[in-house]
PDB file of C-alpha atoms and ligand atoms in Angstrom:
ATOM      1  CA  UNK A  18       7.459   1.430   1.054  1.00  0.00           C
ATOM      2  CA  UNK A  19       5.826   0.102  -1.517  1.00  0.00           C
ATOM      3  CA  UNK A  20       7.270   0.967  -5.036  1.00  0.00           C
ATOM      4  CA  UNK A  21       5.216   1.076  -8.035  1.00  0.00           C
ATOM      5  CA  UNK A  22       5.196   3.329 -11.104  1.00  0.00           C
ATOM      6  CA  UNK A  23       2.586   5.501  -9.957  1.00  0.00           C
ATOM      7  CA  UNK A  24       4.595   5.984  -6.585  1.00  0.00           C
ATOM      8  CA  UNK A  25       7.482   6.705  -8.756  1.00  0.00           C
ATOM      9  CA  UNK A  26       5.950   9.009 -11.056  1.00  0.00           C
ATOM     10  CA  UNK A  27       4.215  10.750  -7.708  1.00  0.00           C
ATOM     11  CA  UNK A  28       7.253  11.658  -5.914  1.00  0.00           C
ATOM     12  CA  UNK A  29      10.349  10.856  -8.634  1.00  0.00           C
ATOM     13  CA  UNK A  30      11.287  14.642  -8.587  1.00  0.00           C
ATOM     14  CA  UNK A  31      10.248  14.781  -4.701  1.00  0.00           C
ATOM     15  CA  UNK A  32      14.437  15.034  -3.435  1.00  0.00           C
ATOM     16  CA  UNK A  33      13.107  14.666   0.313  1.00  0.00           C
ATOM     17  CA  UNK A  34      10.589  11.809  -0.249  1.00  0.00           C
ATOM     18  CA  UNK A  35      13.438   9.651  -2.249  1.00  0.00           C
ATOM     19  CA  UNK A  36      15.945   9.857   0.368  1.00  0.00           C
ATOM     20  CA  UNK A  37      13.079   8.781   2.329  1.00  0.00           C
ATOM     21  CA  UNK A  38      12.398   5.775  -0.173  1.00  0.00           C
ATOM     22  CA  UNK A  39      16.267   5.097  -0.076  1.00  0.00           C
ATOM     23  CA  UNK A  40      16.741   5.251   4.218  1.00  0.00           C
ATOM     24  CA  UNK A  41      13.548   2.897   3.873  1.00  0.00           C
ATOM     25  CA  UNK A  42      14.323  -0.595   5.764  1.00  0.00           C
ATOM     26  CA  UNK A  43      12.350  -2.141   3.047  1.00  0.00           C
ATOM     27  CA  UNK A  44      10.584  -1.003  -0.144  1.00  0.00           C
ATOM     28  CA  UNK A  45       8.754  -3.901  -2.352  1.00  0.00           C
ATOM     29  CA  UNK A  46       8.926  -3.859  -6.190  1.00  0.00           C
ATOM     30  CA  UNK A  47       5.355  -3.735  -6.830  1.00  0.00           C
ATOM     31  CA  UNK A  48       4.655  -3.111 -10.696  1.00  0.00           C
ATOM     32  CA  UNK A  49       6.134  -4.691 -13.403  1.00  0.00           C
ATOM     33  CA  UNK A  50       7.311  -1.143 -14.759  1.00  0.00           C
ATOM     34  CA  UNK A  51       9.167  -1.436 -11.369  1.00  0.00           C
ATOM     35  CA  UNK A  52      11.285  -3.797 -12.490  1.00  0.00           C
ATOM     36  CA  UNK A  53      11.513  -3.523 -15.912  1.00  0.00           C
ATOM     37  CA  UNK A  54      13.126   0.056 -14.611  1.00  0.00           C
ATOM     38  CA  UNK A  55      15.311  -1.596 -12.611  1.00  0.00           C
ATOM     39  CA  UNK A  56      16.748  -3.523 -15.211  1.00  0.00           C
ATOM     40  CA  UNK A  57      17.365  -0.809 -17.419  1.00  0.00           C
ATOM     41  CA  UNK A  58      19.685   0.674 -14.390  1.00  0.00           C
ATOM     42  CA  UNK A  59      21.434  -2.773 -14.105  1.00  0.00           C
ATOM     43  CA  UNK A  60      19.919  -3.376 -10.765  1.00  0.00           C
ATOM     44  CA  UNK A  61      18.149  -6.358 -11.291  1.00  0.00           C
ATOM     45  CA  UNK A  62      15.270  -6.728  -9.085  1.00  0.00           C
ATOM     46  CA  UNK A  63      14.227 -10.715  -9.465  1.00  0.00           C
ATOM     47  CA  UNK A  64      10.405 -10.372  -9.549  1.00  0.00           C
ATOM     48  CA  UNK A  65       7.306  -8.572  -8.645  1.00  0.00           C
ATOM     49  CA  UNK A  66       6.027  -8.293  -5.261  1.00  0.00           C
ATOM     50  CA  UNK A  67       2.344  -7.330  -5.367  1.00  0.00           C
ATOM     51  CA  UNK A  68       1.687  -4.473  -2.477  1.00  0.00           C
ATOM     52  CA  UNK A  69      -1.379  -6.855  -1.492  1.00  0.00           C
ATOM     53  CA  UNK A  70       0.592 -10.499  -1.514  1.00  0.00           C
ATOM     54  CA  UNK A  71       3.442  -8.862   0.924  1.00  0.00           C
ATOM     55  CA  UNK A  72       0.287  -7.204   2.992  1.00  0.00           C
ATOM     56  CA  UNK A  73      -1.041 -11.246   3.729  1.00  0.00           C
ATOM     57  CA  UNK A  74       2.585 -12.423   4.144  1.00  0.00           C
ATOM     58  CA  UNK A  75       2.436  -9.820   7.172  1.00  0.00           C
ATOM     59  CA  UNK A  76      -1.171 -10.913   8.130  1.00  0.00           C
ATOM     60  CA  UNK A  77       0.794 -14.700   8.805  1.00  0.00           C
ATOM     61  CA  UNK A  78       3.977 -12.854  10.305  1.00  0.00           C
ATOM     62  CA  UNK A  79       1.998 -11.225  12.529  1.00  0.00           C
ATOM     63  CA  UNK A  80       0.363 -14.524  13.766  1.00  0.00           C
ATOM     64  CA  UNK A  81       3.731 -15.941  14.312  1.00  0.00           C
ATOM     65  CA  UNK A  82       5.230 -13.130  15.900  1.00  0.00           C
ATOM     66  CA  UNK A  83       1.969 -11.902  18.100  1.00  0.00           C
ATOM     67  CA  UNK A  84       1.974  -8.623  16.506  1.00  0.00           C
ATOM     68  CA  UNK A  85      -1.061  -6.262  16.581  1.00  0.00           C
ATOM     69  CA  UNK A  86      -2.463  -5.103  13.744  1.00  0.00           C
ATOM     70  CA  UNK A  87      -4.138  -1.610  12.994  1.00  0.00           C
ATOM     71  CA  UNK A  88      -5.867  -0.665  10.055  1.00  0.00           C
ATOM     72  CA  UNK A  89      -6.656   2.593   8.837  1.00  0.00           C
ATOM     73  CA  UNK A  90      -7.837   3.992   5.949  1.00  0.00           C
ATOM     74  CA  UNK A  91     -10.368   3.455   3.022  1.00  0.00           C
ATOM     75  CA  UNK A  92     -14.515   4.713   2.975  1.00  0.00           C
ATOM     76  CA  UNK A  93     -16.105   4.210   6.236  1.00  0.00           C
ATOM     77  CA  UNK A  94     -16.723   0.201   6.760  1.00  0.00           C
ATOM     78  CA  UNK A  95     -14.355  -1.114   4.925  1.00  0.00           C
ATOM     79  CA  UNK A  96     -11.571  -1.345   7.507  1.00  0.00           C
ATOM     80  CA  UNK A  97     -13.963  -3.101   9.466  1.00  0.00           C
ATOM     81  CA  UNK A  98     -14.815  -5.710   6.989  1.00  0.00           C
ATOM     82  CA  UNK A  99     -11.661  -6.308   6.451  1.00  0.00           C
ATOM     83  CA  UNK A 100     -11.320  -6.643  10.251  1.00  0.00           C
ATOM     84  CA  UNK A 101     -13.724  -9.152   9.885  1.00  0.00           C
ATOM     85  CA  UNK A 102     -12.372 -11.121   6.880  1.00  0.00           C
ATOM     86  CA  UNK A 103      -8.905 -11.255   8.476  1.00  0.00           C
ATOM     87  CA  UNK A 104     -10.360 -12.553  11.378  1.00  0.00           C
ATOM     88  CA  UNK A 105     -11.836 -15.693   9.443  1.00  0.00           C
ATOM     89  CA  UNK A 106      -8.873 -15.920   7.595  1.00  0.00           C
ATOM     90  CA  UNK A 107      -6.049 -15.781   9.597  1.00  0.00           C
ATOM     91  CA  UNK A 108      -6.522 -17.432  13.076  1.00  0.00           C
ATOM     92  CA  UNK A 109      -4.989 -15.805  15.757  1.00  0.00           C
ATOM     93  CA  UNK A 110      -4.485 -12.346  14.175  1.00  0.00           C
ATOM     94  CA  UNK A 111      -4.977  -9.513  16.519  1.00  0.00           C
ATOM     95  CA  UNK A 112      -6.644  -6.741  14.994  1.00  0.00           C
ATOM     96  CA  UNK A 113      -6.003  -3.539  17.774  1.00  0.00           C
ATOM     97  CA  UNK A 114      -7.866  -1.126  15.433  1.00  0.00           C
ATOM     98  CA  UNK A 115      -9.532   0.351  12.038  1.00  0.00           C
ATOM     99  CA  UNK A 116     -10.281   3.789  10.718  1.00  0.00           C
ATOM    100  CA  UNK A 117     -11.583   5.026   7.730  1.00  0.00           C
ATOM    101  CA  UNK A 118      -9.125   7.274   5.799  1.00  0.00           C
ATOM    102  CA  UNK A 119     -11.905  10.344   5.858  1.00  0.00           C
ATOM    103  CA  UNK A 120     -11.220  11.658   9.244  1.00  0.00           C
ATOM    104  CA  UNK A 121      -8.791  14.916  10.527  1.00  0.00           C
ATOM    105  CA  UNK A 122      -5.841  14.067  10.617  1.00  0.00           C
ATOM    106  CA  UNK A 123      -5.425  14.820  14.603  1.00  0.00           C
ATOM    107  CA  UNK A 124      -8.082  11.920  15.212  1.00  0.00           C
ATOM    108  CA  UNK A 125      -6.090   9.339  13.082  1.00  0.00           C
ATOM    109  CA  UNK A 126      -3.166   9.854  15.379  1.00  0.00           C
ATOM    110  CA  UNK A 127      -4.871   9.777  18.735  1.00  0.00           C
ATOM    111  CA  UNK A 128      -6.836   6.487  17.371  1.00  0.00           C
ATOM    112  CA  UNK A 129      -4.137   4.669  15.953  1.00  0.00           C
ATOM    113  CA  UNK A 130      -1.904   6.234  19.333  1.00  0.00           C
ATOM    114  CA  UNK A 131      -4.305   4.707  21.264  1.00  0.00           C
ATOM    115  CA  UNK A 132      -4.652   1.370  20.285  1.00  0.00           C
ATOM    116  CA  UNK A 133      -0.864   0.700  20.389  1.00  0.00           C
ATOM    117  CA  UNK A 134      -0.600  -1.665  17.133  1.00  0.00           C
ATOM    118  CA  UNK A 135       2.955  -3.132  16.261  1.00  0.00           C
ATOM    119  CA  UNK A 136       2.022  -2.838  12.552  1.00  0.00           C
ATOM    120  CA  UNK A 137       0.412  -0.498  10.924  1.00  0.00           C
ATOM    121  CA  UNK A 138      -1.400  -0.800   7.141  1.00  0.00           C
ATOM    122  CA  UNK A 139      -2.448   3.073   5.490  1.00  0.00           C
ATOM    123  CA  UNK A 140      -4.515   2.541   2.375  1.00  0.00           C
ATOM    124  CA  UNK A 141      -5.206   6.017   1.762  1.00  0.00           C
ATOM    125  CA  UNK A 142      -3.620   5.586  -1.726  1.00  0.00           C
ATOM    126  CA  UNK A 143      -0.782   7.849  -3.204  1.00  0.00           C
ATOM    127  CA  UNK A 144       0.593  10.249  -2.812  1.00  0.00           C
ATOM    128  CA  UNK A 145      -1.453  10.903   0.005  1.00  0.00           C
ATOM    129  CA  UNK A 146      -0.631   7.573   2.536  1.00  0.00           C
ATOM    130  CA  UNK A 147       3.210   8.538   2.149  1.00  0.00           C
ATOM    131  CA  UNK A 148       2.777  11.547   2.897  1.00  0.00           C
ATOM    132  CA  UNK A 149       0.980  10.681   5.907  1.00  0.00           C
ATOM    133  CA  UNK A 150       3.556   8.327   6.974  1.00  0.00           C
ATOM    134  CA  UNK A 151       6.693  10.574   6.466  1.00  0.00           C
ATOM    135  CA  UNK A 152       5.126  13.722   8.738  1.00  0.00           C
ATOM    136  CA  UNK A 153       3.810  11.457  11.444  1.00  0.00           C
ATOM    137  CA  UNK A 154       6.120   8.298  11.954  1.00  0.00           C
ATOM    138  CA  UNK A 155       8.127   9.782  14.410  1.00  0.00           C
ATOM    139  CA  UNK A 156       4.788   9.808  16.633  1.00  0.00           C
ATOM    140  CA  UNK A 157       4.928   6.089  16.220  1.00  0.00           C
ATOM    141  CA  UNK A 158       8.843   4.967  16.845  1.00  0.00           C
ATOM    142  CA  UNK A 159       7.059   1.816  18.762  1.00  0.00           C
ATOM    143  CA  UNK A 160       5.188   0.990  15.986  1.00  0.00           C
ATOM    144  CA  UNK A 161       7.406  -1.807  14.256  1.00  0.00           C
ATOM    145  CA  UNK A 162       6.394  -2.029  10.659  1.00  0.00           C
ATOM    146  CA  UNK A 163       4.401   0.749   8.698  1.00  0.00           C
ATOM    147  CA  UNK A 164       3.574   0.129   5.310  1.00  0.00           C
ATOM    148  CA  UNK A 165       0.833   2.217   2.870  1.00  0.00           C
ATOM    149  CA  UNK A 166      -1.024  -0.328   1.056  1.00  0.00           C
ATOM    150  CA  UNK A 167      -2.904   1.672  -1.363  1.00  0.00           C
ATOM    151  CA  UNK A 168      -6.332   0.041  -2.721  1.00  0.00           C
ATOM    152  CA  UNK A 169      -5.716  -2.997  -0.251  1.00  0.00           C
ATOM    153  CA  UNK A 170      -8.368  -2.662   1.997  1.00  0.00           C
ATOM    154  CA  UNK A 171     -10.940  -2.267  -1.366  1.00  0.00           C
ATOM    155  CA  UNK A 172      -9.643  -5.630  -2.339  1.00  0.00           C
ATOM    156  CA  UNK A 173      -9.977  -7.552   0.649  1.00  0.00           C
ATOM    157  CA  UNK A 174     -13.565  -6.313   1.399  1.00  0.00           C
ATOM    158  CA  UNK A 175     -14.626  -7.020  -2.100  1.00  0.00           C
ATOM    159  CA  UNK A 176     -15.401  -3.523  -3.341  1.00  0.00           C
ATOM    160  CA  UNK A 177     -12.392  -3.790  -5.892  1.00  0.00           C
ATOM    161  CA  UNK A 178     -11.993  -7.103  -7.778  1.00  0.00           C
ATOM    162  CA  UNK A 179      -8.056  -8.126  -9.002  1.00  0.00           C
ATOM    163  CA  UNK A 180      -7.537  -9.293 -12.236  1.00  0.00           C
ATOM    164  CA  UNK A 181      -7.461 -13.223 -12.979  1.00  0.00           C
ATOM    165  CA  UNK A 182      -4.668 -14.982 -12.170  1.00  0.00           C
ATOM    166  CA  UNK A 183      -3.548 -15.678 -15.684  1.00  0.00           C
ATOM    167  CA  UNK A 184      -3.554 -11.917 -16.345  1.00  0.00           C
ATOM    168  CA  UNK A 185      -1.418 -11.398 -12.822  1.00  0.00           C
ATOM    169  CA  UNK A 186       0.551 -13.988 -14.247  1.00  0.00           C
ATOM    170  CA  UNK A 187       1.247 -12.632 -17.804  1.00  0.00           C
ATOM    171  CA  UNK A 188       1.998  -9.718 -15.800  1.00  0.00           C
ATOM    172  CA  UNK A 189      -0.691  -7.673 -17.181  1.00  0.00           C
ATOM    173  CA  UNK A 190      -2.559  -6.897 -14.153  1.00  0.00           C
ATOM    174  CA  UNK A 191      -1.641  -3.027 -14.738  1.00  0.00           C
ATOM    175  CA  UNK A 192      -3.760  -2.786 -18.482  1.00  0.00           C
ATOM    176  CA  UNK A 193      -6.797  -4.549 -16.659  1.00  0.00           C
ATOM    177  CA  UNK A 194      -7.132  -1.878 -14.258  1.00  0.00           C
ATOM    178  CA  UNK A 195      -6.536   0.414 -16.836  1.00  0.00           C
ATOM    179  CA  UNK A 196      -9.795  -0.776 -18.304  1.00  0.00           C
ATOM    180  CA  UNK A 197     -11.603  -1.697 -15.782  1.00  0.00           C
ATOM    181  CA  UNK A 198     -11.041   1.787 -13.750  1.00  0.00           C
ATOM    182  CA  UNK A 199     -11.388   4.633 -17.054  1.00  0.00           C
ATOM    183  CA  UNK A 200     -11.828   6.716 -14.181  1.00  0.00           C
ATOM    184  CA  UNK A 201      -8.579   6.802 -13.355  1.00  0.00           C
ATOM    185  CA  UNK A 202      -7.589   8.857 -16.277  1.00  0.00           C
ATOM    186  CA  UNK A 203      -4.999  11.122 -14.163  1.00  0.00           C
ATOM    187  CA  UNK A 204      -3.438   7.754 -12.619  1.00  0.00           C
ATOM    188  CA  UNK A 205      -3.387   6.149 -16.325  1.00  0.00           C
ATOM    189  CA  UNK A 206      -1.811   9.016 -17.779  1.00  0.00           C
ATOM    190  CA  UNK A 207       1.158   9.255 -15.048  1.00  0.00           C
ATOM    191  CA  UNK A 208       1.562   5.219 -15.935  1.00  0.00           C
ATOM    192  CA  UNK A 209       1.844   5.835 -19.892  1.00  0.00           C
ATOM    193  CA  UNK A 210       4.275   8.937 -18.895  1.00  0.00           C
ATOM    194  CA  UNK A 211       6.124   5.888 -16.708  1.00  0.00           C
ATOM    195  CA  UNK A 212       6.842   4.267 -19.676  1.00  0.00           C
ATOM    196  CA  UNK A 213       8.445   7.215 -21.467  1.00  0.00           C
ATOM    197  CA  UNK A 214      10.566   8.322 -18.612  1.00  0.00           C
TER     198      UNK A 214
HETATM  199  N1  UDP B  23      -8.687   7.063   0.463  1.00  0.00           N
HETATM  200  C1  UDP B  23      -8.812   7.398   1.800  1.00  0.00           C
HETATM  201  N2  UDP B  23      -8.782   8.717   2.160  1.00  0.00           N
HETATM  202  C2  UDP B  23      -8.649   9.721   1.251  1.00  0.00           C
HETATM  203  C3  UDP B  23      -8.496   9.361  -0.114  1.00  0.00           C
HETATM  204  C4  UDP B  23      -8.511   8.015  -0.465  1.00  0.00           C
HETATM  205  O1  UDP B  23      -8.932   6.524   2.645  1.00  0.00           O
HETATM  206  O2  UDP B  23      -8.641  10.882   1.652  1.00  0.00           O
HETATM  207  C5  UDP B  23      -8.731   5.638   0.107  1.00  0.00           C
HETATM  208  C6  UDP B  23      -9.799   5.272  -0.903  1.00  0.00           C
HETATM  209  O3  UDP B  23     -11.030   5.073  -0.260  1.00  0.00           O
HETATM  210  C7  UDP B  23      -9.227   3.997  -1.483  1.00  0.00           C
HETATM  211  C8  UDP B  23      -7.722   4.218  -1.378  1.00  0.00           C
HETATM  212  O4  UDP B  23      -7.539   5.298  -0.509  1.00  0.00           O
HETATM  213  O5  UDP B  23      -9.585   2.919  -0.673  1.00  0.00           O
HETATM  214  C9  UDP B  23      -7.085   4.600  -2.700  1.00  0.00           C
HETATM  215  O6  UDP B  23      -6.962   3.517  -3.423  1.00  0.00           O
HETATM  216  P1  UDP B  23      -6.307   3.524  -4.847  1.00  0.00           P
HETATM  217  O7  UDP B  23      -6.824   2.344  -5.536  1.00  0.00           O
HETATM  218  O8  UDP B  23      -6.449   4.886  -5.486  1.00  0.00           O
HETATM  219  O9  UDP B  23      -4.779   3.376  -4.436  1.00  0.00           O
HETATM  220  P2  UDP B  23      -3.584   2.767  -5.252  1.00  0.00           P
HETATM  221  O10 UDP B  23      -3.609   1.294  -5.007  1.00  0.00           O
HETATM  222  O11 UDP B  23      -3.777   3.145  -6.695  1.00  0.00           O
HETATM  223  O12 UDP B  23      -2.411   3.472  -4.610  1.00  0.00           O
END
């Protein structure tokens, strides 16, 4: 799973979603509030892992390891340009599938069923892509890796810009899309309440 403050803040008082967090093979630090936390309970996690840098170290994995790929979630069209833009990117990758995240339920799990990926990306953002994940993996034991990736997809297709590198860097990406998204005033608040808690 992917950890970040929102995630936290989403499911920190959710007893059946943590032990699922904690039986978790892997969960990536994403956030800086991540692992500032961390450090405040003497478990020093190193650095941040940004949700969409571990999602392109996968990309390359899967390349190396001939893994298919599916990708679901995100408004209509966007799986597929990110389809596309993999495609250019990453020769080699195998792509078995996309879905928007705006169909029943029932027809995400015959698609991604269907096309028999080995990995499996959910950007249907949280709380909702975890909670997909927890009531439905045991429909896809073969699937080897399933990870939610949140606003990935937007990202990669272009719809969402990320915040300059220096600002990544300065570890300030979490402020920018603060400002840039006012929108987000529910998300924004649960982040400020982060800090608190
Ligand atoms: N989304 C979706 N289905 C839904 C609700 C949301 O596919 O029913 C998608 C939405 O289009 C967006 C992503 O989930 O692409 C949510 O991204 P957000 O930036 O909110 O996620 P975060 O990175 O903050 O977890």
């Amino acid at each position: 799973y992917d950890i970040n403050p929102l995630i936290i803040m989403n499911f920190y008082k959710n007893k059946k979603v943590k032990k699922e967090f904690n039986s978790s093979k892997y969960n990536i630090p994403d956030g800086v509030g991540t692992v500032y936390a961390s450090k405040m309970k003497n478990i020093a996690l190193k650095e941040r892992i940004a949700g969409i840098d571990f999602f392109k170290d996968l990309c390359n994995l899967s390349i190396e390891k001939e893994l298919s790929i599916f990708l679901y979630g995100s408004e209509e069209g966007i799986a597929d340009k990110v389809k596309k833009e993999l495609e250019e990117k990453y020769h080699g990758i195998n792509i078995a599938g996309t879905l928007n995240g705006y169909v029943k339920e029932s027809e995400a799990l015959k698609k991604i069923k269907e096309a028999q990926p080995d990995i499996l990306f959910v950007a249907l953002g949280s709380p909702l892509q975890e909670k997909f994940i927890i009531k439905n993996k045991k429909q896809f034991s073969n699937i080897k890796i399933i990870m939610p990736v949140g606003g990935t997809f937007d990202v990669i297709a272009g719809k969402i810009k990320r915040a300059p590198k220096i600002i990544i860097k300065l570890n300030l990406e979490w402020i920018y899309r603060m400002l840039k998204e006012p929108k987000r005033i529910f998300v924004n608040i649960k982040l400020i309440k982060f800090v608190f808690l």
